[in-house]
PDB file of C-alpha atoms in Angstrom:
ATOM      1  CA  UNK A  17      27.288  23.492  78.819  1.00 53.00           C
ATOM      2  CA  UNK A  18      25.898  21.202  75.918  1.00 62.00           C
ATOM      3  CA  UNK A  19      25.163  23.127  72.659  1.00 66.00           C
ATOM      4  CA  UNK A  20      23.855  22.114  69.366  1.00 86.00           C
ATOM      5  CA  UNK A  21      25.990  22.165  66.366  1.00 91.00           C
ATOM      6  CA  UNK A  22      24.303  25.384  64.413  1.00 94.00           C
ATOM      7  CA  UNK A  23      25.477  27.143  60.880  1.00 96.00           C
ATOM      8  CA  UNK A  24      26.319  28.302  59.505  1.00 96.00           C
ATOM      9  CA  UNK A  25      27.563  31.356  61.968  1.00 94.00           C
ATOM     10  CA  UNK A  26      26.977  34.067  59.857  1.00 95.00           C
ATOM     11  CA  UNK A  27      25.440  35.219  56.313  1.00 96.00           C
ATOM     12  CA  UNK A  28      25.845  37.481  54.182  1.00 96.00           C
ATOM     13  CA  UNK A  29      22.692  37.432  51.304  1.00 96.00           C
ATOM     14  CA  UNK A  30      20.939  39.684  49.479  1.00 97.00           C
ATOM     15  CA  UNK A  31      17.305  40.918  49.666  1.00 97.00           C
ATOM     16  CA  UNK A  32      15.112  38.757  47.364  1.00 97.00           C
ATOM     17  CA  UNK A  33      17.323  35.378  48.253  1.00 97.00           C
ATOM     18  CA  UNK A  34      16.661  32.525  49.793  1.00 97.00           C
ATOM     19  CA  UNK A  35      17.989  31.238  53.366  1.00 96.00           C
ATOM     20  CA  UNK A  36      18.894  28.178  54.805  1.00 97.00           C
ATOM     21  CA  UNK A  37      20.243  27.316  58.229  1.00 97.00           C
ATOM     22  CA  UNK A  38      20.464  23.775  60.379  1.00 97.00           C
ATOM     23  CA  UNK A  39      21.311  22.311  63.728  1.00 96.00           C
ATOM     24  CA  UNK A  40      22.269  19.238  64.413  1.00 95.00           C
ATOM     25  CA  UNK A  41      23.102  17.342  67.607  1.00 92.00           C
ATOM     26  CA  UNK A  42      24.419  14.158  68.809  1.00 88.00           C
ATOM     27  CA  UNK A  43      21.554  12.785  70.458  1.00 88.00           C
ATOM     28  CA  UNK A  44      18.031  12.269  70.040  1.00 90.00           C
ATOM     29  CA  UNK A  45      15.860  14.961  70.166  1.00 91.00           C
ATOM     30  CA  UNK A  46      11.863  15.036  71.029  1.00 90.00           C
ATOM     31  CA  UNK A  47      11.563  19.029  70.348  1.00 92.00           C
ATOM     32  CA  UNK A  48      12.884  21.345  68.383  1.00 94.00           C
ATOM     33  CA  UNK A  49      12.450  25.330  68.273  1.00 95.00           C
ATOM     34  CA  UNK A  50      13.619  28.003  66.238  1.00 97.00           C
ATOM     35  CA  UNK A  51      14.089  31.515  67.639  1.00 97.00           C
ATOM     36  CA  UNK A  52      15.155  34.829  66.356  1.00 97.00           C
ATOM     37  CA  UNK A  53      16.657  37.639  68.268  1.00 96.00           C
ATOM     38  CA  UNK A  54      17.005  41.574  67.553  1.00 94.00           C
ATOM     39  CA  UNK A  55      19.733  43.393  68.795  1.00 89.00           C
ATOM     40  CA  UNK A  56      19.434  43.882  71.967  1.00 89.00           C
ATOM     41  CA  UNK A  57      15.992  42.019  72.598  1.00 93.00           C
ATOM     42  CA  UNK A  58      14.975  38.712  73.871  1.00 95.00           C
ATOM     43  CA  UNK A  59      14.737  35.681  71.504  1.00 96.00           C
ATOM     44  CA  UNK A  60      11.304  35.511  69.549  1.00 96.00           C
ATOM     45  CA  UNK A  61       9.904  32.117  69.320  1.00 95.00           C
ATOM     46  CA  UNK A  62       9.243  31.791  65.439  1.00 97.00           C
ATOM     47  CA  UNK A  63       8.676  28.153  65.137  1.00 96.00           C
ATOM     48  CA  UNK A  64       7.964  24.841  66.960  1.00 94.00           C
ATOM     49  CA  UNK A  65       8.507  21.304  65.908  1.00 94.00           C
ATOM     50  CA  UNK A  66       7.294  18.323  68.040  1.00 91.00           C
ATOM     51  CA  UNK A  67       7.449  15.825  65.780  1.00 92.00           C
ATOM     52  CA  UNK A  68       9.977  13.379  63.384  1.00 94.00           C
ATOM     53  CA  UNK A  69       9.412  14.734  60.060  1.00 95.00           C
ATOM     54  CA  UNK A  70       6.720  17.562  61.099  1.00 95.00           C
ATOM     55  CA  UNK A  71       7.469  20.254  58.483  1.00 97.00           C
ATOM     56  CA  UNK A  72       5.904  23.782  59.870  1.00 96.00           C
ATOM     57  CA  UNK A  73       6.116  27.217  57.581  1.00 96.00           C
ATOM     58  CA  UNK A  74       5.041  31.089  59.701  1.00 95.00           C
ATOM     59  CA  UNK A  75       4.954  33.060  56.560  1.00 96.00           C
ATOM     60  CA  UNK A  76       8.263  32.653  54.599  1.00 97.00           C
ATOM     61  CA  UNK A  77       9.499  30.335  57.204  1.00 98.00           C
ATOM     62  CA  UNK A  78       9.509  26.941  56.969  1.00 98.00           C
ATOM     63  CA  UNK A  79      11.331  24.759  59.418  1.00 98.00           C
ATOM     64  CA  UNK A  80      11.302  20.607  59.620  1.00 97.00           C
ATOM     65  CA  UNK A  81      12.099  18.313  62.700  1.00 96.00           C
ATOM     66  CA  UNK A  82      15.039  15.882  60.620  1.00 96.00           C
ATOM     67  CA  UNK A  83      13.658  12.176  60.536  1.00 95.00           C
ATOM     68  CA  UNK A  84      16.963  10.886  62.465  1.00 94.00           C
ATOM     69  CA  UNK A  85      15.398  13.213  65.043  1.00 93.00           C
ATOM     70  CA  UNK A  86      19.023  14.742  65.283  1.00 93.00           C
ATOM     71  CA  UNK A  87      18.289  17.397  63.108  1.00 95.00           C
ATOM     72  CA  UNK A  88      16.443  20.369  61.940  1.00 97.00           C
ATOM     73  CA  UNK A  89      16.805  23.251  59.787  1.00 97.00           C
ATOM     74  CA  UNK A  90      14.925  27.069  58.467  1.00 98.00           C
ATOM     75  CA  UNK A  91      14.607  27.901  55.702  1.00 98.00           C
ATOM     76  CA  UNK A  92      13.419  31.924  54.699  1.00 98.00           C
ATOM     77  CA  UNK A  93      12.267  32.414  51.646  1.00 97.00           C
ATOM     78  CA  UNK A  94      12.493  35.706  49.605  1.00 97.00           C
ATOM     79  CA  UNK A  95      14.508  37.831  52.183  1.00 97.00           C
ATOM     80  CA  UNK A  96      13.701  41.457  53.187  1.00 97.00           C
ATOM     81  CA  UNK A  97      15.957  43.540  55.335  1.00 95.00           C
ATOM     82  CA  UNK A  98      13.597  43.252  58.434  1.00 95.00           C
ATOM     83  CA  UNK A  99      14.656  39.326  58.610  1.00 97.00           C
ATOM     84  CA  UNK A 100      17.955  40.668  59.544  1.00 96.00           C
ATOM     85  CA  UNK A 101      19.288  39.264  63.046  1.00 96.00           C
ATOM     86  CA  UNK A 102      20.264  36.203  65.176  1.00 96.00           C
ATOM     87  CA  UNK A 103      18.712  32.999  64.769  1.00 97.00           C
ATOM     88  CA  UNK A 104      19.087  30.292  67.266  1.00 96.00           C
ATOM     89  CA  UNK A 105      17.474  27.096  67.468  1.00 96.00           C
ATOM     90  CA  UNK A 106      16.820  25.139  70.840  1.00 94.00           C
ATOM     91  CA  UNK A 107      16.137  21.445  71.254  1.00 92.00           C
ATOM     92  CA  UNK A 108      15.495  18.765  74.173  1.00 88.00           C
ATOM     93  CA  UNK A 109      16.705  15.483  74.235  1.00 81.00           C
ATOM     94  CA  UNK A 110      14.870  12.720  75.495  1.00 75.00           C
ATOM     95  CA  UNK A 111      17.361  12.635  78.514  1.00 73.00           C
ATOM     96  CA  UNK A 112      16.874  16.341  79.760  1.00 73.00           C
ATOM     97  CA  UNK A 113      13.963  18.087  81.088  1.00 71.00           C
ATOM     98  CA  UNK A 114      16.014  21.568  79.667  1.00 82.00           C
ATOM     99  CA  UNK A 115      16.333  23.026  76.508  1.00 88.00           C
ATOM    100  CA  UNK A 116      19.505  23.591  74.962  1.00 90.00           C
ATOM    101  CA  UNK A 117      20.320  26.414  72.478  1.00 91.00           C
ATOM    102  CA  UNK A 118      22.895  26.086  68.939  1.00 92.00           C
ATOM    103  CA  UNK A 119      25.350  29.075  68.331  1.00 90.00           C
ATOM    104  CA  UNK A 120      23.176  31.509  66.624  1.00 93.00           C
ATOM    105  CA  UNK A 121      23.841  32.142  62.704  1.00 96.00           C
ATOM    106  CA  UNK A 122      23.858  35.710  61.866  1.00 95.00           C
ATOM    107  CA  UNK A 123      21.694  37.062  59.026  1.00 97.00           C
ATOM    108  CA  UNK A 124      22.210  39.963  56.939  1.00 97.00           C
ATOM    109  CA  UNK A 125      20.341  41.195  54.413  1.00 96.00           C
ATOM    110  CA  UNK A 126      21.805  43.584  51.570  1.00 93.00           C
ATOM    111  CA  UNK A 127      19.334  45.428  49.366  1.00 88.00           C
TER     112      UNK A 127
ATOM    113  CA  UNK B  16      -2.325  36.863  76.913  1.00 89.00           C
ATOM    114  CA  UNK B  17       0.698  36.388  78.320  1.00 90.00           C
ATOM    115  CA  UNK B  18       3.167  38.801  78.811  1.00 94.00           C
ATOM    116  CA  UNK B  19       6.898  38.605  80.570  1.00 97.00           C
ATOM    117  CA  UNK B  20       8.690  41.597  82.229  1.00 97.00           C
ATOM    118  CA  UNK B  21      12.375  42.262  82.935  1.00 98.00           C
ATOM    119  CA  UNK B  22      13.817  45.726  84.751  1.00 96.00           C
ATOM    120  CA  UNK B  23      16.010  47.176  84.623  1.00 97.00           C
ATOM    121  CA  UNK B  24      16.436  46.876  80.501  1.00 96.00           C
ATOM    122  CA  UNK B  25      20.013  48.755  81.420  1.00 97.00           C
ATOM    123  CA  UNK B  26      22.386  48.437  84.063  1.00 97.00           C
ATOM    124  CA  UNK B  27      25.996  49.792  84.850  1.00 97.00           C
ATOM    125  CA  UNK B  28      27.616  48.220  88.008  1.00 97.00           C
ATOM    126  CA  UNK B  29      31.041  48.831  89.405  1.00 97.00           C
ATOM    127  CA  UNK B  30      33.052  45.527  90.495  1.00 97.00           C
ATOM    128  CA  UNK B  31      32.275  44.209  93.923  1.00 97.00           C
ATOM    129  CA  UNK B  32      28.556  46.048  93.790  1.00 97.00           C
ATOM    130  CA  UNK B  33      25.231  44.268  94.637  1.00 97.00           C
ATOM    131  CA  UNK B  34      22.446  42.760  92.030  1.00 97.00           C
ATOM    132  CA  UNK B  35      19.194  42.808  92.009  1.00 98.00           C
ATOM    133  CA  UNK B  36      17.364  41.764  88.149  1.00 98.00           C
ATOM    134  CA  UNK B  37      13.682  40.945  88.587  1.00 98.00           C
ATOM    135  CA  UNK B  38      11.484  39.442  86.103  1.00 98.00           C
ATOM    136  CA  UNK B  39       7.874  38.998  85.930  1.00 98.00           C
ATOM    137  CA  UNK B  40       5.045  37.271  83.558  1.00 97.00           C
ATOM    138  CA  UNK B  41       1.358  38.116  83.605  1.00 96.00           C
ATOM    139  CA  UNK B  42      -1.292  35.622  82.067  1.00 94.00           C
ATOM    140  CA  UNK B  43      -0.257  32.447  83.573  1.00 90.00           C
ATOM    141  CA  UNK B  44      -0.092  30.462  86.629  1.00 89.00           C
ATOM    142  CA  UNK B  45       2.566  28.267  87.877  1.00 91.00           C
ATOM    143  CA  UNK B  46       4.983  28.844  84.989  1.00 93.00           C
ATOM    144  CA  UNK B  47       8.528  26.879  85.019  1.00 92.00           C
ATOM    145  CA  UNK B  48      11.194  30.109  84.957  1.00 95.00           C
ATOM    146  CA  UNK B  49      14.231  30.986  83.852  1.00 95.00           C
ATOM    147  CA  UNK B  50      17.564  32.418  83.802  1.00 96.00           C
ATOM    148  CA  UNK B  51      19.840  33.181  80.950  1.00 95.00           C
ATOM    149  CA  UNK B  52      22.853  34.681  80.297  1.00 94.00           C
ATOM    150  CA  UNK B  53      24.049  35.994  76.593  1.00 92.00           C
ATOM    151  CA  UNK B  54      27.574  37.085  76.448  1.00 83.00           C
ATOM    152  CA  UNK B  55      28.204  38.873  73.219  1.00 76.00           C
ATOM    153  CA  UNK B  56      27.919  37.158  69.798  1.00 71.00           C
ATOM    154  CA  UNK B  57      27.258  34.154  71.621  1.00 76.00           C
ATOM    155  CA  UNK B  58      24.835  31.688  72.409  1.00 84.00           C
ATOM    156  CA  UNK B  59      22.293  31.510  75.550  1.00 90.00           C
ATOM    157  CA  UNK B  60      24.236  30.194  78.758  1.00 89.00           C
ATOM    158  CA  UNK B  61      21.118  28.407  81.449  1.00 91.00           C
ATOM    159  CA  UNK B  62      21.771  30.087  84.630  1.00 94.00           C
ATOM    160  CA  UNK B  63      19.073  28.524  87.160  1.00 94.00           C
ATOM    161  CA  UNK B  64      15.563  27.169  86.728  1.00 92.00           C
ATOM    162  CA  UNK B  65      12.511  26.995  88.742  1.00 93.00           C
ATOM    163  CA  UNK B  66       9.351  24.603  88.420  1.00 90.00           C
ATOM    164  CA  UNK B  67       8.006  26.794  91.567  1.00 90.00           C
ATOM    165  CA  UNK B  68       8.354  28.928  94.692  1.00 90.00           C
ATOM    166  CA  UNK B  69      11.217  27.985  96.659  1.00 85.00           C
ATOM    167  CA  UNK B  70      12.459  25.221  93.972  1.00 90.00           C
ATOM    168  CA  UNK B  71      15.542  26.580  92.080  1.00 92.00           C
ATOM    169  CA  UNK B  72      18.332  24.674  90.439  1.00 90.00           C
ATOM    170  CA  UNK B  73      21.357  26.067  89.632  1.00 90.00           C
ATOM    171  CA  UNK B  74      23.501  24.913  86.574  1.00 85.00           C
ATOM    172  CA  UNK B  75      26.639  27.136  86.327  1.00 81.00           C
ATOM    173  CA  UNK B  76      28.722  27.131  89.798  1.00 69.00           C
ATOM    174  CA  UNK B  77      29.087  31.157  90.507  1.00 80.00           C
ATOM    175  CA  UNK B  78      28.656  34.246  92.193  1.00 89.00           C
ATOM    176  CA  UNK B  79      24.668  34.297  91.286  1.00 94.00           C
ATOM    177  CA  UNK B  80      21.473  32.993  93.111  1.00 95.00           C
ATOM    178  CA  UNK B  81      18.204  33.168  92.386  1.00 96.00           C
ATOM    179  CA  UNK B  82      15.097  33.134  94.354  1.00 96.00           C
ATOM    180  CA  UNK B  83      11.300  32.681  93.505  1.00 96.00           C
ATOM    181  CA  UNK B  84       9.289  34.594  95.895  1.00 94.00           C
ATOM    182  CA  UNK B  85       5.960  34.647  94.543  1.00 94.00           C
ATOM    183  CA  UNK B  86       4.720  32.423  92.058  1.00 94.00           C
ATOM    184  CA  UNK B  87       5.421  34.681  88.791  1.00 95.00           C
ATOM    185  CA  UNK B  88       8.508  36.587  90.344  1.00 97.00           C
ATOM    186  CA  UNK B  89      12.064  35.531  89.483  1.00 97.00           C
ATOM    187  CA  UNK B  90      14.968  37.684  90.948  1.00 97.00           C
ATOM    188  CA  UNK B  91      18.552  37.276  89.964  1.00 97.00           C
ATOM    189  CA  UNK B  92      21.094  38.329  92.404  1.00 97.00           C
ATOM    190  CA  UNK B  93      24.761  38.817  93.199  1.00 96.00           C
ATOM    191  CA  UNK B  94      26.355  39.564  96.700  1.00 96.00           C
ATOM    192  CA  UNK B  95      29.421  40.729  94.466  1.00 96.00           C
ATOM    193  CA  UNK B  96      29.961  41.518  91.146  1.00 96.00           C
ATOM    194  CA  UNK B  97      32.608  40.084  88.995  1.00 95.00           C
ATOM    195  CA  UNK B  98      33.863  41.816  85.904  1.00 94.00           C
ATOM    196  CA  UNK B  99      32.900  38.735  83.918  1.00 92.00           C
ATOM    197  CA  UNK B 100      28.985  39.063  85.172  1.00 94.00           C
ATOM    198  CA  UNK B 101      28.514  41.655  81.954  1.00 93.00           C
ATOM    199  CA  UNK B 102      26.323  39.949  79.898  1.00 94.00           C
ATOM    200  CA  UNK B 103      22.606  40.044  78.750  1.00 96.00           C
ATOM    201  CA  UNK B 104      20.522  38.279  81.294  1.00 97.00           C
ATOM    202  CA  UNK B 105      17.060  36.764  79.857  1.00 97.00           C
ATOM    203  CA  UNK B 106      14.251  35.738  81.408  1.00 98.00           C
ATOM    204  CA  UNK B 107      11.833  33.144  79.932  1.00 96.00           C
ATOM    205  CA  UNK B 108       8.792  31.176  81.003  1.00 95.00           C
ATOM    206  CA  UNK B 109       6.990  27.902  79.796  1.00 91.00           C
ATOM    207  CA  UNK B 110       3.916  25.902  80.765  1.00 87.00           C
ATOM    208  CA  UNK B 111       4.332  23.933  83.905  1.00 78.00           C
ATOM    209  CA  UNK B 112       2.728  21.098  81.781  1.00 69.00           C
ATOM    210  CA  UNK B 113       5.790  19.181  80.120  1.00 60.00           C
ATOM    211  CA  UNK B 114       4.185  17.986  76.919  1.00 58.00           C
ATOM    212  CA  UNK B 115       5.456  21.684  75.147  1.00 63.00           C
ATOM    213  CA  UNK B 116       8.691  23.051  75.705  1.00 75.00           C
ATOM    214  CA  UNK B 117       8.484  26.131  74.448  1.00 88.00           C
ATOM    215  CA  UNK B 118      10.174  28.542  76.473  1.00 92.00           C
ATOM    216  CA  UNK B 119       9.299  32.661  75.959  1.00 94.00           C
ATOM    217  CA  UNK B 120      11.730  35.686  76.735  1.00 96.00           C
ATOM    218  CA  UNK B 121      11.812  38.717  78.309  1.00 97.00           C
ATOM    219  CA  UNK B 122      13.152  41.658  77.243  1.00 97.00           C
ATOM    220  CA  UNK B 123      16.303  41.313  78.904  1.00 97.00           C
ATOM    221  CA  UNK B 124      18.287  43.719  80.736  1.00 97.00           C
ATOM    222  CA  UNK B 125      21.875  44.530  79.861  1.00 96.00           C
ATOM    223  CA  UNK B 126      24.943  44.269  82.446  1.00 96.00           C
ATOM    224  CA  UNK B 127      27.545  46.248  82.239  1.00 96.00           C
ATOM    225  CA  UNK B 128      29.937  45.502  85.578  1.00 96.00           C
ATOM    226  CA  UNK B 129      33.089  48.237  85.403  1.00 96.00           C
TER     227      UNK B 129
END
């Protein structure tokens, strides 16, 4: 099925640094979410973003619906070793009544 | 609150067995449901969908079906297992009302099909 561009796939950072990740897609998008997932666990809803331009922070997260409405990105700032994990974000296009979900980008965190 | 249920969290299935994954969410009435499946390192895969009892859609052609027989039970099923039905299978619900589309998983249960 459709997926959202996501990265990047994987990093590698250490604890104290900042972290940035983005999706993009090729069509319009009226929501945007960002999850994160634990090994073996479900996908945690961290952030929601219904909005062009709505910029939304939980803690050291901050995430942004893109303007062009075909992008978004998370940031994390000051890492710890508990943000380690998968982070996927989800969208919905104007056309769709289901969400679809980027890649994942895998965090770790070195101390 | 709300609060969604999978079971088993572990499963190990020989080829050609029977499936039965159920999933259930407390706290809410006439949620849309869902199935997903996470193959490793990879991303979620929409399996079916349901807006309520007796209304399922199915988006991946395969050996899987789904049924909704009360209003916050969703059961995954197989006839057969195929090697390539391993995977993580989420659950998630959202709000029947369309305006959010927040979806919210489950703990998921791990297939293993040998």
């Amino acid at each position: 099925g459709q997926q959202l561009n996501q990265s990047p796939q994987s990093m590698f950072i250490q604890e104290g640094e900042d972290v940035s990740m983005n999706c993009t897609s090729s069509s319009i998008f009226n929501t945007w979410l960002w999850y994160k997932q634990d090994p073996g666990e479900g996908p945690v809803l961290l952030i929601a973003l219904y909005k062009a331009g709505e910029l939304t922070s939980n803690g050291r997260l901050t995430a942004q619906f893109g303007i062009t409405r075909k992008d978004s990105f998370l940031n994390i700032s000051a890492s710890i070793p508990s943000d380690v994990g998968i982070y996927f974000c989800a969208g919905r296009s104007y056309n769709t009544d289901k969400l679809i979900f980027g890649t994942g980008t895998r965090l770790q965190v070195f101390p | 609150s709300q609060t969604i249920h999978q079971w088993p969290a572990t499963l190990v299935q020989p080829v050609g067995s029977p499936l039965s994954l159920e999933c259930t969410v407390e706290g809410t009435s006439n949620p849309n449901l869902y199935w997903y499946r996470q193959a490793a390192g990879r991303g979620l895969q929409l399996l079916f969908y349901s807006i309520g009892i007796d209304q399922i859609s199915s988006e991946v052609p395969q050996n899987l079906s789904a049924s909704r027989p009360q209003d916050r039970q969703f059961i995954l099923s197989s006839k057969k297992l195929l090697l390539s039905d391993s995977g993580f299978y989420l659950c998630a619900w959202s709000w029947r009302d369309t305006s959010t589309d927040t979806q919210y998983f489950g703990p998921g249960t791990r297939l293993t099909v040998l």
